[in-house]
Coordinates of C-alpha atoms in Angstrom, one line a residue:
X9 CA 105.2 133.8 -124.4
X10 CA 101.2 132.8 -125.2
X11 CA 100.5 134.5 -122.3
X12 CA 102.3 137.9 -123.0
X13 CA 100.7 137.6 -126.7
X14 CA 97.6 137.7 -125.4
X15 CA 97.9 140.3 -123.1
X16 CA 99.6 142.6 -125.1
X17 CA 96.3 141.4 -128.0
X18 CA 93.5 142.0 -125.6
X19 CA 95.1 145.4 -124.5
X20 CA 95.2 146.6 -128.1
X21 CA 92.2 145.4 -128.1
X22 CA 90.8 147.5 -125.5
X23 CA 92.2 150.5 -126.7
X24 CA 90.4 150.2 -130.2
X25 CA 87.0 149.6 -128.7
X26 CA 87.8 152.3 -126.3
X27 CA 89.0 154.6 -129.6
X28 CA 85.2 153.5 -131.0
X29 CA 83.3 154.7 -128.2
X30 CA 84.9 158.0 -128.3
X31 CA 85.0 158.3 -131.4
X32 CA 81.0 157.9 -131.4
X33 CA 80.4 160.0 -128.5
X34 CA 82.3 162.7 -129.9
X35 CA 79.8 162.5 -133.2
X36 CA 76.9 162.1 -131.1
X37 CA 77.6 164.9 -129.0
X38 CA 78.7 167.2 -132.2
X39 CA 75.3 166.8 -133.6
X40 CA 73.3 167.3 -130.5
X41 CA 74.9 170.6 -130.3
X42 CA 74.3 171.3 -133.8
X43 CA 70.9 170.7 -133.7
X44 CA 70.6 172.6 -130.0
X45 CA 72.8 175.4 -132.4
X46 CA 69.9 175.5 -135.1
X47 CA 66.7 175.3 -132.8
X48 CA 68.2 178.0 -130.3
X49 CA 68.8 180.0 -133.9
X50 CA 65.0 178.9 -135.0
X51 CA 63.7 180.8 -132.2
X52 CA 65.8 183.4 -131.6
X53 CA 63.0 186.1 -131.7
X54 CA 61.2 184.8 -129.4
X55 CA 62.0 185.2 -125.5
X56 CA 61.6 183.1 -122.7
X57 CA 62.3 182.4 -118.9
X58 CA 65.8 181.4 -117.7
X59 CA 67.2 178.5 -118.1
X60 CA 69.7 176.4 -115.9
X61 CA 72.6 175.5 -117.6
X62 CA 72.2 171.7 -117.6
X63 CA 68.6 171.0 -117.2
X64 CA 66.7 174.2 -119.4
X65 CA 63.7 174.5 -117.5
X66 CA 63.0 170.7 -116.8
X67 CA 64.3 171.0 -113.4
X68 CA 62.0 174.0 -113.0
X69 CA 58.9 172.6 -114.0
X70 CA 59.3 169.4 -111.7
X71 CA 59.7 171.3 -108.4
X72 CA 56.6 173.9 -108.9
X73 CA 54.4 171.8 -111.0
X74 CA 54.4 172.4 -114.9
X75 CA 50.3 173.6 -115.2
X76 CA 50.5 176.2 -113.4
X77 CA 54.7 177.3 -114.1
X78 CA 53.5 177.3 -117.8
X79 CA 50.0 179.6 -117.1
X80 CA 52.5 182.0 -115.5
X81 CA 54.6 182.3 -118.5
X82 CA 51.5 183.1 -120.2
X83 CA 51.6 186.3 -118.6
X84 CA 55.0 187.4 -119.1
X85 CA 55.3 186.2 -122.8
X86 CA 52.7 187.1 -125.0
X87 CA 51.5 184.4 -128.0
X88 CA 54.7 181.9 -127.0
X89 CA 57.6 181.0 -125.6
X90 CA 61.3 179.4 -125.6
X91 CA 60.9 175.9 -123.5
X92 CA 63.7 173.3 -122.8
X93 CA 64.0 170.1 -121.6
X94 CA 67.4 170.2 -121.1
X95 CA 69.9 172.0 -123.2
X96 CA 69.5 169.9 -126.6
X97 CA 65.4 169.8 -126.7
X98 CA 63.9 173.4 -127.2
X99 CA 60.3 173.6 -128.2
X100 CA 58.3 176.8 -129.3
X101 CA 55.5 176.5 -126.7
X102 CA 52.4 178.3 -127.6
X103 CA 49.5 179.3 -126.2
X104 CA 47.5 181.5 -128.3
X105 CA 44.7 180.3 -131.0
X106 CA 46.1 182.4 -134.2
X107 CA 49.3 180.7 -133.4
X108 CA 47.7 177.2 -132.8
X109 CA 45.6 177.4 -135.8
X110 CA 48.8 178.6 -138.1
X111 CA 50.2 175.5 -136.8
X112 CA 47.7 172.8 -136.4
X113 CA 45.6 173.7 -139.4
X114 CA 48.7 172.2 -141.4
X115 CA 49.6 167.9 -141.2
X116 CA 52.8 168.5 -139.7
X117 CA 54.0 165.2 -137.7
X118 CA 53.9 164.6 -134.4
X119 CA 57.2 165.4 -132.7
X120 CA 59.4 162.4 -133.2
X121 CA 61.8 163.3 -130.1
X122 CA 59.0 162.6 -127.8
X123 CA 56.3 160.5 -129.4
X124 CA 59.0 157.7 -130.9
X125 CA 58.7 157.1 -127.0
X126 CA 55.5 155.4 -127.4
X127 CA 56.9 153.1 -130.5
X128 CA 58.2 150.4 -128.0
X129 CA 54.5 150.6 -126.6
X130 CA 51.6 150.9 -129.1
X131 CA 54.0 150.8 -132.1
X132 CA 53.4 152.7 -135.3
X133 CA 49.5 153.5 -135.2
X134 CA 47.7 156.4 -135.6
X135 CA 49.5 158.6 -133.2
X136 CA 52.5 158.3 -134.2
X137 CA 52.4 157.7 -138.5
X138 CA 53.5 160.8 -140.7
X139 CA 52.7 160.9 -144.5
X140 CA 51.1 158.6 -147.0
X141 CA 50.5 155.7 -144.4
X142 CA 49.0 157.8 -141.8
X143 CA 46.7 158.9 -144.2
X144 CA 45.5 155.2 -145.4
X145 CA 45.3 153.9 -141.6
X146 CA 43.3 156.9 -141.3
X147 CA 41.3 155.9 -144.1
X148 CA 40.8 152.9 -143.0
X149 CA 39.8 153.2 -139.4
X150 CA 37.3 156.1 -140.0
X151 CA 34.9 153.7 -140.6
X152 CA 34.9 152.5 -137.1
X153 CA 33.4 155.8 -135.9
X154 CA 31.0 156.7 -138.1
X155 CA 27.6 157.5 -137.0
X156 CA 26.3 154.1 -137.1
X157 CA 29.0 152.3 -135.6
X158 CA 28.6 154.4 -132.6
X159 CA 25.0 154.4 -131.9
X160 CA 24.5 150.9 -130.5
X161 CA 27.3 151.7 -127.6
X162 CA 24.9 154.0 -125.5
X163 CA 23.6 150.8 -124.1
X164 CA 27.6 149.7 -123.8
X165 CA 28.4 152.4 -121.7
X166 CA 25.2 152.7 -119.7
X167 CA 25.7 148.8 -118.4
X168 CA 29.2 149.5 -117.7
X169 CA 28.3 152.7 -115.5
X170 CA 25.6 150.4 -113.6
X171 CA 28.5 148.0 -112.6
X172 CA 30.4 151.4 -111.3
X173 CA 27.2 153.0 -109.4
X174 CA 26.5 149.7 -108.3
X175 CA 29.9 149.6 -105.8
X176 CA 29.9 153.5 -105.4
X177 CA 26.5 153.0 -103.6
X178 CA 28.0 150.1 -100.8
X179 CA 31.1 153.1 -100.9
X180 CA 28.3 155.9 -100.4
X181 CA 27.0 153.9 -97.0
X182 CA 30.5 154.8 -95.6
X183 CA 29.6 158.4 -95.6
X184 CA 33.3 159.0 -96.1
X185 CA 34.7 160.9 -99.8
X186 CA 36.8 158.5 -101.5
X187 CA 39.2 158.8 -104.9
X188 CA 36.7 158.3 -108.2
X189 CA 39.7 157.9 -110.4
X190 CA 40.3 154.5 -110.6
X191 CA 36.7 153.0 -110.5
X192 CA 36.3 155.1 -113.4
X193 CA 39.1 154.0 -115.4
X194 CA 38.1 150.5 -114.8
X195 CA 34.7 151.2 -115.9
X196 CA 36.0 153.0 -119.0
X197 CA 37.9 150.0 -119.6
X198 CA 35.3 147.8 -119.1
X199 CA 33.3 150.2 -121.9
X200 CA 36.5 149.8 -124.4
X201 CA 36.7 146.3 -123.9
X202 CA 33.4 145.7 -125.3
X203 CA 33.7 148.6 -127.5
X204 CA 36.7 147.1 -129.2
X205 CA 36.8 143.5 -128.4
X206 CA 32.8 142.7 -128.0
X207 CA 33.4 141.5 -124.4
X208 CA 30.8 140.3 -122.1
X209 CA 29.4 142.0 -120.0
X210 CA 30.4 139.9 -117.0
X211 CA 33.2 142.6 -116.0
X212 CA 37.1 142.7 -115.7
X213 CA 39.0 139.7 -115.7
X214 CA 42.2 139.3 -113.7
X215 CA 43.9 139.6 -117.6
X216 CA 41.9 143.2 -118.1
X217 CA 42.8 144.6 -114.6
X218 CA 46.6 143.6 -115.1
X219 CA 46.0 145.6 -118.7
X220 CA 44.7 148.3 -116.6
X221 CA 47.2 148.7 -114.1
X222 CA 49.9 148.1 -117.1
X223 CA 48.5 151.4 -118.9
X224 CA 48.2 153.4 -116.0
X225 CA 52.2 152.4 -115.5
X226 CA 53.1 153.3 -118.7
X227 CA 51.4 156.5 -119.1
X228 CA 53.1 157.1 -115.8
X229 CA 56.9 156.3 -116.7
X230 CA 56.2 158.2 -120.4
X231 CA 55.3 161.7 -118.9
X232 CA 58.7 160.9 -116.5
X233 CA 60.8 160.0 -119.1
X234 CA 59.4 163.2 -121.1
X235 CA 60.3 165.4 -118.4
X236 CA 63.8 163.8 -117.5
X237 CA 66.4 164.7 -120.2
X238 CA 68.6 162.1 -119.3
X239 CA 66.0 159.5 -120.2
X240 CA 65.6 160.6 -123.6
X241 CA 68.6 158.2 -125.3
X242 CA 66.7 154.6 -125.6
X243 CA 70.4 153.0 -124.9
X244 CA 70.8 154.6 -121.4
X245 CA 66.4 154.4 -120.7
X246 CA 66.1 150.9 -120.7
X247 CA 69.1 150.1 -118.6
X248 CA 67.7 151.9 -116.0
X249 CA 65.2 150.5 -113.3
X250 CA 62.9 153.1 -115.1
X251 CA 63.4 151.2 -118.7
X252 CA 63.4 148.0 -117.3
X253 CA 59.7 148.5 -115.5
X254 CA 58.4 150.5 -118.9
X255 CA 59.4 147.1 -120.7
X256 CA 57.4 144.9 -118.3
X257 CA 54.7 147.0 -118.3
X258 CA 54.7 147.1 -122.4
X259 CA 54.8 143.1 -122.1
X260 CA 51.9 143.4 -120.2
X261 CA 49.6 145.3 -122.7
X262 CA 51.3 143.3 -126.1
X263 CA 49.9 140.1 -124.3
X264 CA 46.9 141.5 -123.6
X265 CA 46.3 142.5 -126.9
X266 CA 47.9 139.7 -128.7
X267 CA 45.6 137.1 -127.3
X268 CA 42.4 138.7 -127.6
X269 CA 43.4 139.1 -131.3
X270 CA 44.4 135.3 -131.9
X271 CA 41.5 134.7 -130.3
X272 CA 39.0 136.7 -132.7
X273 CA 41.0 135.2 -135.4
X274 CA 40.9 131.8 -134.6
X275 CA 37.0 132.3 -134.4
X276 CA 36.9 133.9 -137.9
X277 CA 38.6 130.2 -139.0
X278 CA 35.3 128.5 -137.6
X279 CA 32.2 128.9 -139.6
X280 CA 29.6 128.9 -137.2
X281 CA 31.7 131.6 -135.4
X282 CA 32.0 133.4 -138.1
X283 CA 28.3 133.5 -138.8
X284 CA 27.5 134.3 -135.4
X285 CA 30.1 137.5 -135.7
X286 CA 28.5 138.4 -138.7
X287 CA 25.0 138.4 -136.5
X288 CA 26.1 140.1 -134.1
X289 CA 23.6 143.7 -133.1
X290 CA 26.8 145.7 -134.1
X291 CA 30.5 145.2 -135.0
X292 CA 33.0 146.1 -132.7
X293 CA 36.1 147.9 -133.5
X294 CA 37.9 144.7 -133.7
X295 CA 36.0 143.4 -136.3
X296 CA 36.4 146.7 -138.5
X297 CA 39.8 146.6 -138.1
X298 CA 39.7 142.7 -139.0
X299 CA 37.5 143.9 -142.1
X300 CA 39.1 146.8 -143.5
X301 CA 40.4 147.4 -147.0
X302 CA 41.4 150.3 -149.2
X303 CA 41.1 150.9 -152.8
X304 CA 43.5 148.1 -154.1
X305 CA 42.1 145.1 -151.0
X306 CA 45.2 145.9 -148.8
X307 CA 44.2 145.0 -145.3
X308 CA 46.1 146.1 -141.9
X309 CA 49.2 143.6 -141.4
X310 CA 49.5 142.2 -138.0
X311 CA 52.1 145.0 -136.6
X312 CA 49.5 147.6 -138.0
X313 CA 46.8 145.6 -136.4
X314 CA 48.6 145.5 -132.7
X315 CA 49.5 149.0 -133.3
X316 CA 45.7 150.2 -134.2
X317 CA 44.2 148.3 -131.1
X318 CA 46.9 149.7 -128.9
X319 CA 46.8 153.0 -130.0
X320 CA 42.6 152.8 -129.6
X321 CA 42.9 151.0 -126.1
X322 CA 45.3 153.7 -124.7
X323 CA 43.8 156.5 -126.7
X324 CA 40.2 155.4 -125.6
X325 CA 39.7 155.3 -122.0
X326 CA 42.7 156.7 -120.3
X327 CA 42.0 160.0 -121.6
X328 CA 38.3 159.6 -121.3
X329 CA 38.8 158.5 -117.4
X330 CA 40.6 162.0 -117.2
X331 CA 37.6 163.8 -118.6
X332 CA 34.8 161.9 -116.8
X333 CA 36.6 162.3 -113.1
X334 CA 37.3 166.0 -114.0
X335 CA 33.5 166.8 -115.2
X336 CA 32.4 165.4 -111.9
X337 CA 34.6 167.0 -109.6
X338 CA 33.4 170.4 -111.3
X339 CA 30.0 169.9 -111.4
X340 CA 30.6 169.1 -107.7
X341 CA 31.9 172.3 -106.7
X342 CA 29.1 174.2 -108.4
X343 CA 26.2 172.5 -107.1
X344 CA 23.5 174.9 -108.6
X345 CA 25.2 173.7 -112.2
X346 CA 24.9 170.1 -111.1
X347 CA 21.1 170.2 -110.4
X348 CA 20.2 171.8 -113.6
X349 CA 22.2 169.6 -115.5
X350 CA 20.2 166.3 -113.3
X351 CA 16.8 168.4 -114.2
X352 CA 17.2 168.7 -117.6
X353 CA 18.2 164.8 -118.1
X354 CA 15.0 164.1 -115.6
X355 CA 13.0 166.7 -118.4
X356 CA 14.2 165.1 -121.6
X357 CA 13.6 161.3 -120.0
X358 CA 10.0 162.7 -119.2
X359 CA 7.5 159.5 -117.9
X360 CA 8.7 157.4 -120.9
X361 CA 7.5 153.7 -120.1
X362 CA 10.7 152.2 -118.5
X363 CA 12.7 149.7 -120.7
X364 CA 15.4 147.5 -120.2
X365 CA 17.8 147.3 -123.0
X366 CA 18.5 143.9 -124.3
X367 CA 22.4 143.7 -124.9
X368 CA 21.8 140.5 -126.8
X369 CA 19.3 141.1 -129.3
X370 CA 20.5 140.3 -132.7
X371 CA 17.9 142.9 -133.9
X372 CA 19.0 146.5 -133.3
X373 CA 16.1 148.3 -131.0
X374 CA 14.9 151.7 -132.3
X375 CA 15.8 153.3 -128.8
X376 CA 18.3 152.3 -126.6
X377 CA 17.6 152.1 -122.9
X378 CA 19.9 153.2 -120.1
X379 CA 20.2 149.8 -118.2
X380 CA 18.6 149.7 -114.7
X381 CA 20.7 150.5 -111.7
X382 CA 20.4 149.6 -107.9
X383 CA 18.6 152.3 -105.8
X384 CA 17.6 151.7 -101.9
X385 CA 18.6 147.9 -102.6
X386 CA 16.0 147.4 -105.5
X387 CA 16.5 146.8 -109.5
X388 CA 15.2 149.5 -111.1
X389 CA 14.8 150.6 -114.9
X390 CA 15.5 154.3 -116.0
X391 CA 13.4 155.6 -118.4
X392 CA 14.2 155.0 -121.9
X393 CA 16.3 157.3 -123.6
X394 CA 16.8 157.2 -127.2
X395 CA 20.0 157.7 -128.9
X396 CA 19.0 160.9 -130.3
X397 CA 18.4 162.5 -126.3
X398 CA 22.3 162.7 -126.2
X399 CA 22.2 165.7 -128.5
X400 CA 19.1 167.4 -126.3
X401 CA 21.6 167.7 -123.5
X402 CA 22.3 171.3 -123.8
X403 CA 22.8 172.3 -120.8
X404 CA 25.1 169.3 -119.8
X405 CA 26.8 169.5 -122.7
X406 CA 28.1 173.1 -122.2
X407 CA 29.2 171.5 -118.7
X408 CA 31.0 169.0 -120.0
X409 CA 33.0 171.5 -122.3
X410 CA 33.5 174.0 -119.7
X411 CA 35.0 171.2 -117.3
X412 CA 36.7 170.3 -120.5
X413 CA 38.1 173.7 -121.2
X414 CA 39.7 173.7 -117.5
X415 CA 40.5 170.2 -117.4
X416 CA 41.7 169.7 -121.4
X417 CA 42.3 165.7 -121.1
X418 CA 45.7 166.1 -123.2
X419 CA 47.0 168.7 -121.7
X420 CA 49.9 169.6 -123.7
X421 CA 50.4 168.2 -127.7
X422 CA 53.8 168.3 -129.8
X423 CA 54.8 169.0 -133.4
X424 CA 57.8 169.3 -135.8
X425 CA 57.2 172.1 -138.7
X426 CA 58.1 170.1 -142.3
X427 CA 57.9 173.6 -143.5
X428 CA 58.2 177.1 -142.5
X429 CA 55.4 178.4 -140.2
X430 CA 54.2 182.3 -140.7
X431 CA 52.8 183.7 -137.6
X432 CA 50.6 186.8 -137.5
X433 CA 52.6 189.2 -135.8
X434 CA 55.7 188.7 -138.2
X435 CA 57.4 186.1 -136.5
X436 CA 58.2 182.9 -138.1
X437 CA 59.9 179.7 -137.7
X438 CA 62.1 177.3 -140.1
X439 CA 61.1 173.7 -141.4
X440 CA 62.6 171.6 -138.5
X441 CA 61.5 173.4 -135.9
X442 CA 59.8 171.9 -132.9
X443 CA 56.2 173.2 -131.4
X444 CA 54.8 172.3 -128.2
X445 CA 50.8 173.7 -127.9
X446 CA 49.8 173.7 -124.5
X447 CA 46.1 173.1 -124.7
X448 CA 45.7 173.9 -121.1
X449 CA 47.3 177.1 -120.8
X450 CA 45.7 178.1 -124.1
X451 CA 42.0 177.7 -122.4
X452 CA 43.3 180.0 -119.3
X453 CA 44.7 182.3 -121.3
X454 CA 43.1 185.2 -120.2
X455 CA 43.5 187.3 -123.5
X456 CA 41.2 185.0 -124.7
X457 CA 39.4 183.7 -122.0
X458 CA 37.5 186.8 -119.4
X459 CA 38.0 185.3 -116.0
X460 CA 39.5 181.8 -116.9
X461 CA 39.3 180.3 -113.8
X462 CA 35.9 180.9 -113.3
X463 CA 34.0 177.6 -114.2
X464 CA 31.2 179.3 -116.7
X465 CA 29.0 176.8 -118.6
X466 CA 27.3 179.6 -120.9
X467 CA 30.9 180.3 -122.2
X468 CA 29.5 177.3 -124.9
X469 CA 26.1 179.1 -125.4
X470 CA 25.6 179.2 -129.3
X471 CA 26.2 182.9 -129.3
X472 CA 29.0 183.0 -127.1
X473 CA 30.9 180.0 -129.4
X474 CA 29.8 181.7 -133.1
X475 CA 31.8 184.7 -131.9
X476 CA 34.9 182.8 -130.9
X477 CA 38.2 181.8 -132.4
X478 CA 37.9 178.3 -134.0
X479 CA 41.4 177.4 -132.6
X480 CA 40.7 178.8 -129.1
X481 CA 39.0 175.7 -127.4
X482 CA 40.8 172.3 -129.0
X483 CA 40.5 169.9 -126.4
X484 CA 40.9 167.1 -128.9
X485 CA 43.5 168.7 -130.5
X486 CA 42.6 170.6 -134.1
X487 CA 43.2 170.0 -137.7
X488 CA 43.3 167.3 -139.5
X489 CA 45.2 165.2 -137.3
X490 CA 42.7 165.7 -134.4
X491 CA 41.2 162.9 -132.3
X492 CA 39.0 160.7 -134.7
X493 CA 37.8 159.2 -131.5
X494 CA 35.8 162.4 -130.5
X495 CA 32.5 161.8 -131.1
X496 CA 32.7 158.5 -129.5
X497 CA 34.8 160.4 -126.2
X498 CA 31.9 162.8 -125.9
X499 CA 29.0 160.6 -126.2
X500 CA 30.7 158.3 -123.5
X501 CA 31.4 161.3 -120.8
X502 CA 27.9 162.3 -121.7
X503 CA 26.3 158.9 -120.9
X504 CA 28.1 158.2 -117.9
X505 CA 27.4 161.9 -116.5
X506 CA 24.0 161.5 -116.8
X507 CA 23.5 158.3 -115.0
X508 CA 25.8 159.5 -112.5
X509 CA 24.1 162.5 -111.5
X510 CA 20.5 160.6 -111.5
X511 CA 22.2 158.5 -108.8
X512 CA 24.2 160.9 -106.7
X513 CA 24.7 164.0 -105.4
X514 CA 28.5 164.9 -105.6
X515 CA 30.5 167.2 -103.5
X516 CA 34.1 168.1 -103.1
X517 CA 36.2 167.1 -100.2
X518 CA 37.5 170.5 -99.1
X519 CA 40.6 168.7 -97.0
X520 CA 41.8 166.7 -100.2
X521 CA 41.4 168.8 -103.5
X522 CA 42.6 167.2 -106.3
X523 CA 46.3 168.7 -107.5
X524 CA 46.4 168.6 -111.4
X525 CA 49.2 166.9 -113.2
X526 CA 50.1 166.0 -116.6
X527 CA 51.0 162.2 -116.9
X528 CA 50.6 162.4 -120.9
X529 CA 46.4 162.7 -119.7
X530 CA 45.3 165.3 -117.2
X531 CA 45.3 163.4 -113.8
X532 CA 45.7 164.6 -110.3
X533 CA 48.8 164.0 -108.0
X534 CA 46.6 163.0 -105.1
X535 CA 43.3 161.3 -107.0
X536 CA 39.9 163.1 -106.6
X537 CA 38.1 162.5 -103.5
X538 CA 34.3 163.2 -103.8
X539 CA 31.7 163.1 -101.6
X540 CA 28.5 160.9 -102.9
X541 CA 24.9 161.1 -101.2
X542 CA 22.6 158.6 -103.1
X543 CA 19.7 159.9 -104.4
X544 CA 16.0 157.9 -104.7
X545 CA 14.2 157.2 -107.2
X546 CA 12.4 160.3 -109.0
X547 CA 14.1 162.7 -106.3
X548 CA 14.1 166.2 -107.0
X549 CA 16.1 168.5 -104.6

């Protein structure tokens, strides 16, 4: 009789929990199609290409390549467009800078249907807070990049490009091109690390390369999980082999970060340790963070912390290894714009008396030198170059943002509207609403941009930018939830170009160009493979 009991319990049972689960897919799936009902309604006036039935125009943009799918539209749809990834995500995806700026000159959120992806990885920093807290971390951390803060790491990122020139020139002897990508995100994250936890200067441990190849995995399995509907429900993601990889990878980075912060701590605890931080020729970002307080002596918790240093980790040299490997590979294919860029840094260094740069002085220097590099097998010093030469780099400069311009970092950004948006043909959209600017079909669009694929430095001549739309080149975003990293971005890609090109000659490898692609930064499917010639010492071609 037990027996029967039982069964006849555990099959009630069954059909209850099976009852639940319907029950909660049928609620689920009411209001995914009532939201798909209002953002289809949001955007009614606005056209767009065809979509398939299941997958909107995911499936599209896998098989011919997003970048350039997404410049096409340009053509066919004026200002913006309909785009969906999959039939209950539908963004408004614009391209145009009076649409950008009535958008992003607001402090709408970031989009929480993509960016609460990151949460499981960097947690709730910068990128990701909306509202009063975003604006005290902000607060907060805009200390770190003040003007001040940032001169001392010229000499950061010069000794961390000598490491990378350093193994390019045994690569160089091969006489063979070979992919710059990764030696250049190691070196960025050699830079960051020092930048952010004062490392040493002895290079990458086996902990900081497993860091590396961790962010490179996640930023990978985020821009898939973006572009694959089916991976957008957290419950289904991480039961996939997909999920389960992201959450090993995420272990990774917490780790990485959590012991270097115990670490930093536990020194703080020891007075002479302490003493000797407070020495130190200039804080890093660490110990700012460590430091800070607002108005009532509210300091970052621990979660905040972790979130702040991931955030700044992932924030700081993957997108910068995008921009440094793409300004290369363009001044390579225009070498007439590579040499004037190499003889202007040879003008503005001049015959200065040759310096080497202390890393360890406790006193700051009044000029910072870029650290010697190996040339024809001997140690070398370049001249010194003060921090204020950074800004005399015109002509680089304009480089940089035309590589920048074809080659945005962050290609694509996302918002949600918290209130109605007013366009300037008429068109509007309700509070709710989600927005997807494509930075790098905005700086091809040709309505804006005469000839965009035509790599043009003097588009960034004074004249030519006074004259131009303020929203119409926003390679770190706009408004005023741009990148506060910026200044520190552009003085790091300037650095490293310059000691690059004082090395070597670059040139493209005509049988491997590089195939952009968006993994959250701008990479290329198959790396980019350079040719390098060293150069000598004072060489002039």
């Amino acid at each position: 009789m037990a027996p029967v009991l039982l069964s006849l319990s555990l099959s009630h049972l069954s059909l209850w929990a099976f009852g639940l689960v319907s029950v909660l897919v049928f609620l689920k799936l009411t209001r995914l199609l009532l939201r798909r009902q209002m953002l289809a309604r949001a955007m009614d006036r606005f056209s767009g290409p065809p979509t398939h039935w299941l997958f909107g125009h995911a499936l599209e943009i896998q098989q011919t390549g997003s970048l350039d799918k997404v410049v096409s539209w340009t053509h066919q749809f004026p200002y913006a467009h309909q785009l969906w990834l999959g039939q209950f995500l539908g963004f408004l995806n614009i391209y145009d800078p009076d649409y950008a700026k009535a958008v992003y000159s607001r402090g709408d959120p970031k989009a929480p249907d993509l960016y609460d992806f990151f949460l499981q990885w960097i947690g709730k920093g910068l990128l990701i807070l909306q509202g009063p807290k975003w604006f005290q971390h902000r607060k907060l951390l805009t200390p770190g990049f003040h003007y001040d803060v940032l001169k001392p790491y010229v000499g950061v990122f010069a000794e961390s490009t000598r490491v990378m020139l350093d193994k390019w020139e045994k690569k160089a002897r091969e006489q063979k091109s070979f992919d710059i990508f990764c030696d250049v995100g190691h070196m960025a994250l050699d830079s960051l690390m020092k930048c952010t936890f004062g490392k040493g200067t002895s290079g990458l441990k086996d902990r900081d390369s497993n860091y590396y190849l961790a962010v490179s995995e996640l930023t990978l399995l985020m821009q898939q999980r973006i572009d694959s509907f089916q991976y957008h429900n957290d419950f289904i993601y991480f039961l996939t082999p997909h999920g389960r990889r992201f959450l090993r990878a995420c272990k990774v980075a917490h780790d990485h970060t959590d012991q270097v912060v115990r670490e930093r701590k536990a020194a703080l605890q020891d007075e002479k340790e302490r003493e000797k931080i407070q020495r130190k020729r200039h804080l890093d970002f660490l110990d700012i963070l460590l430091g800070a307080r607002d108005e009532e002596g509210i300091k970052l918790s621990d979660e905040d912390l972790r979130a702040e240093v991931n955030t700044f980790m992932f924030a700081g040299h993957d997108t910068t290894t995008s921009a440094i490997s793409w300004v290369l590979y363009c001044l390579s294919l225009y070498p007439e714009h590579q040499q004037r860029c190499r003889e202007e840094i040879q003008e503005i260094l001049g015959d200065r008396d040759s310096l080497k740069c202390s890393m360890g002085n406790e006193a700051e220097p009044k000029e910072l030198s870029l650290v010697g590099f190996l040339q024809d097998t001997e140690r070398v010093t370049l001249p010194l170059m003060a921090r204020d030469d950074l800004a005399e780099l015109t002509y680089l400069t304009m480089c940089i943002k035309e590589s920048f311009r074809l080659y945005p970092p962050v290609p694509q950004v996302y918002r949600q509207l918290n209130k109605p948006v007013y366009f300037v043909d008429g068109r509007s959209l309700p509070a709710g609403s989600l927005i997807s600017l494509h930075i790098y079909a905005l700086h091809r669009n040709s309505t804006v941009w005469p000839d965009p694929e035509v790599f043009d430095p003097l588009r960034f001549s004074p004249e030519n930018v006074a004259g131009r739309h303020s929203f119409a080149f926003i390679p770190f975003s706009a408004g005023p939830r741009n990148c506060i990293g910026q200044q520190f971005a552009m003085n790091e890609v300037k650095v490293v170009t310059a000691l690059c090109l004082l090395r070597f000659e670059f040139s493209p490898d005509p049988s491997r160009l590089p195939i952009p692609m968006p993994q959250l930064v701008l990479r290329s499917k198959n790396g980019i493979h350079l040719h390098l010639k060293p150069l000598g010492p004072g060489s002039e071609k």
